[in-house]
Coordinates of C-alpha atoms in Angstrom, one line a residue:
M5 CA -1.6 0.2 -42.0
A6 CA 0.9 0.4 -39.1
K7 CA -1.4 2.7 -37.2
D8 CA -4.2 0.2 -37.7
N9 CA -2.0 -2.6 -36.5
H10 CA -1.2 -0.7 -33.4
S11 CA -4.8 -0.4 -32.4
L12 CA -5.4 -4.2 -32.7
T13 CA -3.9 -5.1 -29.3
T14 CA -6.5 -4.3 -26.8
E15 CA -6.2 -7.5 -24.7
F16 CA -3.3 -9.0 -22.9
I17 CA -2.5 -12.4 -21.4
L18 CA -1.3 -12.7 -17.8
I19 CA 1.2 -15.5 -17.5
G20 CA 0.8 -15.9 -13.8
F21 CA 2.7 -18.5 -11.8
T22 CA 2.5 -21.9 -13.4
D23 CA 0.8 -24.1 -16.0
H24 CA 0.9 -27.3 -13.9
P25 CA -2.6 -28.3 -12.9
E26 CA -1.6 -29.7 -9.5
L27 CA 0.3 -26.6 -8.5
K28 CA -2.6 -24.4 -9.8
T29 CA -5.0 -26.1 -7.4
L30 CA -2.6 -25.7 -4.5
L31 CA -1.9 -22.1 -5.3
F32 CA -5.6 -21.4 -5.7
V33 CA -6.3 -22.7 -2.2
V34 CA -3.4 -20.8 -0.7
F35 CA -4.2 -17.5 -2.2
F36 CA -7.9 -17.9 -1.7
A37 CA -7.2 -18.4 2.0
I38 CA -4.9 -15.4 2.1
Y39 CA -7.6 -13.3 0.4
V40 CA -10.3 -14.3 2.8
I41 CA -8.1 -13.8 5.9
T42 CA -7.0 -10.4 4.5
M43 CA -10.5 -9.2 3.8
V44 CA -11.9 -10.4 7.1
G45 CA -9.0 -9.0 9.1
N46 CA -8.9 -5.6 7.5
L47 CA -12.6 -5.0 7.1
G48 CA -13.1 -6.3 10.6
L49 CA -10.6 -3.8 11.8
V50 CA -12.4 -1.0 9.9
A51 CA -15.8 -2.1 11.4
L52 CA -14.4 -2.3 14.9
I53 CA -12.8 1.2 14.8
Y54 CA -16.0 2.6 13.3
T55 CA -18.3 1.1 15.9
E56 CA -16.2 1.4 19.0
H57 CA -16.4 5.0 20.2
R58 CA -13.2 4.8 22.3
L59 CA -11.2 4.1 19.2
H60 CA -12.3 7.4 17.5
T61 CA -8.8 8.9 18.0
P62 CA -6.5 10.1 15.2
M63 CA -4.3 7.0 15.4
Y64 CA -7.2 4.7 14.9
I65 CA -8.8 6.8 12.2
F66 CA -5.5 6.6 10.3
L67 CA -5.3 2.8 11.1
G68 CA -8.9 2.3 9.9
N69 CA -8.1 4.0 6.6
L70 CA -4.9 2.0 6.2
A71 CA -6.9 -1.2 6.7
L72 CA -9.4 0.0 4.1
M73 CA -6.5 0.6 1.6
D74 CA -5.0 -2.8 2.3
S75 CA -8.4 -4.3 1.4
C76 CA -8.5 -2.3 -1.8
C77 CA -4.9 -3.5 -2.6
S78 CA -5.9 -7.1 -2.2
C79 CA -9.1 -6.7 -4.2
A80 CA -7.1 -5.1 -7.1
T81 CA -4.9 -8.2 -7.6
I82 CA -6.1 -11.4 -6.0
P83 CA -9.6 -12.0 -7.5
K84 CA -8.2 -11.8 -11.1
M85 CA -5.3 -14.0 -10.2
L86 CA -7.7 -16.6 -8.7
E87 CA -9.8 -16.5 -11.8
N88 CA -6.7 -17.1 -14.0
F89 CA -5.7 -20.2 -12.2
F90 CA -8.5 -22.1 -14.0
S91 CA -9.0 -19.8 -17.0
E92 CA -8.1 -21.1 -20.4
D93 CA -6.9 -17.9 -22.0
R94 CA -6.1 -15.7 -18.9
R95 CA -7.0 -12.6 -20.9
I96 CA -7.4 -9.1 -19.5
S97 CA -8.5 -6.1 -21.5
L98 CA -6.6 -2.8 -21.6
Y99 CA -9.5 -1.1 -19.7
E100 CA -9.4 -3.8 -17.0
C101 CA -5.6 -3.3 -16.8
M102 CA -6.2 0.4 -16.2
I103 CA -8.8 -0.3 -13.5
Q104 CA -6.5 -2.8 -11.8
F105 CA -3.5 -0.5 -11.9
Y106 CA -5.6 2.5 -10.7
F107 CA -6.8 0.8 -7.6
L108 CA -3.4 -0.7 -6.8
C109 CA -1.7 2.6 -7.4
F110 CA -4.3 4.4 -5.3
A111 CA -4.0 2.0 -2.4
E112 CA -0.2 2.0 -2.3
T113 CA 0.1 5.8 -2.6
A114 CA -2.5 6.3 0.1
D115 CA -0.6 3.8 2.3
C116 CA 2.6 6.0 2.0
F117 CA 0.7 9.1 3.2
L118 CA -1.2 7.3 6.0
L119 CA 2.0 5.7 7.4
A120 CA 3.6 9.1 7.4
A121 CA 0.6 10.6 9.2
M122 CA 0.7 7.8 11.8
A123 CA 4.4 8.5 12.4
Y124 CA 3.7 12.2 13.0
D125 CA 0.8 11.2 15.3
R126 CA 3.1 9.1 17.4
Y127 CA 5.7 11.9 17.5
V128 CA 3.1 14.3 18.9
A129 CA 1.7 11.8 21.3
I130 CA 5.1 11.1 22.9
C131 CA 6.9 14.4 22.5
S132 CA 3.9 16.7 23.3
P133 CA 1.4 14.6 25.2
L134 CA -0.2 17.6 27.0
Q135 CA -0.9 19.3 23.7
Y136 CA -1.8 16.2 21.8
H137 CA -5.6 16.9 21.5
T138 CA -4.7 20.4 20.2
K139 CA -2.1 19.5 17.7
M140 CA -3.8 16.3 16.5
S141 CA -7.5 17.4 16.6
K142 CA -10.1 15.3 14.8
K143 CA -10.5 18.2 12.3
L144 CA -6.8 18.0 11.4
C145 CA -7.0 14.2 11.2
I146 CA -9.9 14.4 8.8
Q147 CA -8.2 17.0 6.7
M148 CA -5.0 14.9 6.5
T149 CA -7.1 11.8 5.5
T150 CA -9.0 13.8 2.9
G151 CA -5.8 15.2 1.5
T152 CA -4.3 11.7 1.3
Y153 CA -7.2 10.5 -0.9
I154 CA -7.2 13.6 -3.1
A155 CA -3.4 13.4 -3.7
S156 CA -3.5 9.6 -4.3
N157 CA -6.3 10.0 -6.8
L158 CA -4.6 12.8 -8.7
H159 CA -1.3 10.8 -8.7
C160 CA -3.0 7.7 -10.2
M161 CA -5.2 9.6 -12.7
I162 CA -2.1 11.2 -14.2
H163 CA -0.5 7.8 -14.8
I164 CA -3.8 6.5 -16.2
G165 CA -4.1 9.5 -18.5
L166 CA -0.6 9.0 -19.8
L167 CA -1.3 5.3 -20.3
V168 CA -4.2 6.1 -22.7
R169 CA -1.7 7.8 -25.1
L170 CA 0.1 4.5 -25.7
T171 CA -0.6 2.0 -28.5
F172 CA 0.3 -1.7 -28.4
C173 CA 1.6 -3.7 -31.3
R174 CA 4.1 -6.1 -29.8
S175 CA 3.5 -9.3 -27.9
N176 CA 0.4 -9.1 -25.7
V177 CA 1.9 -11.5 -23.1
I178 CA 2.5 -10.0 -19.6
D179 CA 4.9 -12.0 -17.5
H180 CA 3.2 -11.1 -14.2
F181 CA 0.2 -12.2 -12.1
F182 CA -1.4 -8.8 -12.4
C183 CA -1.5 -6.0 -15.0
D184 CA 1.4 -3.9 -13.8
V185 CA 2.1 -0.7 -15.7
L186 CA 5.8 -1.3 -16.3
P187 CA 5.4 -4.4 -18.4
L188 CA 2.8 -2.5 -20.4
Y189 CA 5.4 0.1 -21.2
R190 CA 7.6 -2.5 -22.6
L191 CA 4.8 -3.8 -24.9
S192 CA 4.1 -0.3 -26.2
C193 CA 4.9 0.7 -29.8
T194 CA 4.7 4.3 -28.6
D195 CA 7.8 5.6 -26.9
P196 CA 6.9 5.4 -23.2
F197 CA 9.7 7.8 -22.1
I198 CA 7.3 10.4 -20.9
N199 CA 5.3 7.8 -18.9
E200 CA 8.5 6.5 -17.3
L201 CA 9.7 10.0 -16.6
M202 CA 6.5 11.0 -14.9
I203 CA 6.7 7.9 -12.6
Y204 CA 10.0 9.3 -11.3
I205 CA 8.8 13.0 -11.3
L206 CA 5.6 12.1 -9.4
S207 CA 6.5 9.1 -7.3
M208 CA 9.9 10.1 -6.0
P209 CA 8.7 13.3 -4.3
I210 CA 5.9 11.3 -2.6
Q211 CA 8.5 8.7 -1.4
I212 CA 11.0 11.3 -0.3
F213 CA 8.3 13.3 1.6
T214 CA 6.7 10.4 3.3
I215 CA 10.0 8.6 4.2
A216 CA 11.5 11.9 5.5
T217 CA 8.3 12.5 7.6
V218 CA 8.7 9.0 9.1
L219 CA 12.4 9.4 9.8
I220 CA 12.2 12.9 11.3
S221 CA 9.3 11.9 13.5
Y222 CA 11.1 8.8 14.8
V223 CA 14.4 10.6 15.4
C224 CA 12.6 13.3 17.5
L225 CA 10.5 10.6 19.2
L226 CA 13.4 8.4 20.1
S227 CA 15.3 11.4 21.4
T228 CA 12.4 12.1 23.7
V229 CA 12.1 8.5 24.8
F230 CA 15.7 8.1 25.8
K231 CA 15.4 11.2 28.0
M232 CA 12.6 9.7 30.0
K233 CA 13.7 8.8 33.6
S234 CA 11.1 6.0 34.1
K235 CA 11.9 2.6 32.6
E236 CA 8.2 1.9 32.6
G237 CA 7.6 5.1 30.6
R238 CA 10.2 4.2 28.0
G239 CA 8.8 0.7 27.7
K240 CA 5.3 2.1 27.2
A241 CA 6.5 4.6 24.6
F242 CA 8.4 1.9 22.7
S243 CA 5.5 -0.5 22.7
T244 CA 3.3 2.4 21.4
C245 CA 5.5 2.7 18.3
A246 CA 6.6 -0.9 17.8
S247 CA 3.8 -2.1 15.6
H248 CA 3.8 1.0 13.4
F249 CA 7.6 1.0 13.0
F250 CA 7.6 -2.7 12.0
S251 CA 4.8 -2.1 9.5
V252 CA 6.4 1.0 7.9
S253 CA 9.8 -0.8 7.7
I254 CA 8.6 -3.8 5.7
F255 CA 6.4 -1.6 3.5
Y256 CA 9.1 0.7 2.4
I257 CA 11.7 -2.0 2.1
C258 CA 9.4 -3.9 -0.4
L259 CA 8.4 -0.7 -2.2
L260 CA 11.9 0.5 -2.7
M261 CA 13.0 -3.0 -3.9
Y262 CA 10.2 -2.9 -6.4
I263 CA 10.9 0.6 -7.7
R264 CA 14.0 -0.2 -9.7
P265 CA 15.2 0.4 -13.2
F266 CA 12.4 -0.4 -15.7
E267 CA 14.2 -3.3 -17.4
K268 CA 14.0 -5.3 -14.2
G269 CA 10.3 -4.8 -13.6
D270 CA 9.1 -8.2 -14.8
K271 CA 11.6 -10.0 -12.6
D272 CA 10.1 -8.7 -9.4
I273 CA 7.1 -11.1 -8.9
P274 CA 8.2 -12.3 -5.4
V275 CA 8.6 -8.7 -4.3
A276 CA 5.2 -7.8 -5.8
I277 CA 3.6 -10.7 -4.0
F278 CA 5.0 -9.4 -0.7
Y279 CA 4.0 -5.8 -1.0
S280 CA 0.6 -6.3 -2.7
I281 CA -0.6 -9.5 -1.0
V282 CA 1.5 -10.4 2.1
I283 CA 1.7 -6.9 3.7
P284 CA -2.1 -6.4 3.6
L285 CA -2.4 -9.8 5.2
L286 CA 0.1 -9.0 8.0
N287 CA -1.1 -5.5 9.0
P288 CA -4.2 -6.6 10.9
F289 CA -2.0 -8.9 13.0
I290 CA 0.7 -6.3 13.4
Y291 CA -1.9 -3.8 14.7
S292 CA -3.9 -6.4 16.6
L293 CA -6.2 -4.8 19.2
R294 CA -5.3 -7.1 22.1
N295 CA -5.3 -4.7 25.0
K296 CA -8.4 -3.3 26.6
E297 CA -6.8 0.1 27.3
R298 CA -4.9 0.5 24.1
I299 CA -1.3 1.6 24.3
F300 CA -2.0 4.3 21.8
I301 CA -4.2 6.3 24.2
V302 CA -2.2 9.4 25.1
P303 CA -3.2 10.2 28.7
S304 CA -1.6 6.9 29.8
L305 CA 1.8 8.3 28.7
K306 CA 1.6 11.5 30.8
K307 CA 2.3 10.0 34.2
F308 CA 5.5 8.4 32.8
T309 CA 7.1 11.5 31.2

């Protein structure tokens, strides 16, 4: 009988933000506007990079994929949240939960690898500008991007596979605006210790590797920049890295704030809003293509070094 009861909970209720009708309408308008701007900005960036031949460089290939993953991240959370503002039951099935978590996990994992690849690209561009096209060939760029997607997919599929082993017999209320995996663990009648352990075993190496890549790249990069004799050259190099450094900083600050002890997971809605909704909105503006001769083009750095 207990086993039968465990199998009954196949739907969950997302609490969301508020039950006040006035606030629901306001929040719907705000998040709908954010969603539209995010999708137009990121997909517009992808289309621009794809169609503009001058932007077919490693930095922009990585940037285009980052914008694509930001679009995926927004699509994983915002549409269901908008629907729930005016839904009576705010229900989501276990399978919808898995799909939502998969795409969010995939996008966030890919972002980590892509930001690390972009940091390495900037390191090569500034520290070895004469060898840039050799060290950062299009073939290597495609291999790195393909590896990013394969690794991100494997990472997420393992967590999804472990999620299938859980049964749910407790409350079906999730105190969040999307179906996060950590609240699901707390609702499980099966011991989620293995699931939680695998989050640390799989996620921590990814975080350590990507953060270390970013830090080492920037340490070497800054060391080279400070040795430049030309002030104009230093300014050009700093402007080349400024947008990426700002983007990677806010991304990892939010992500590290969110990855905390499991008992605090459902208290992190503001942080979740920032890393899953606000960052995808900001990135197109951070990486705005406002210069005709983009500062990322390597040959322009050679005369200053």
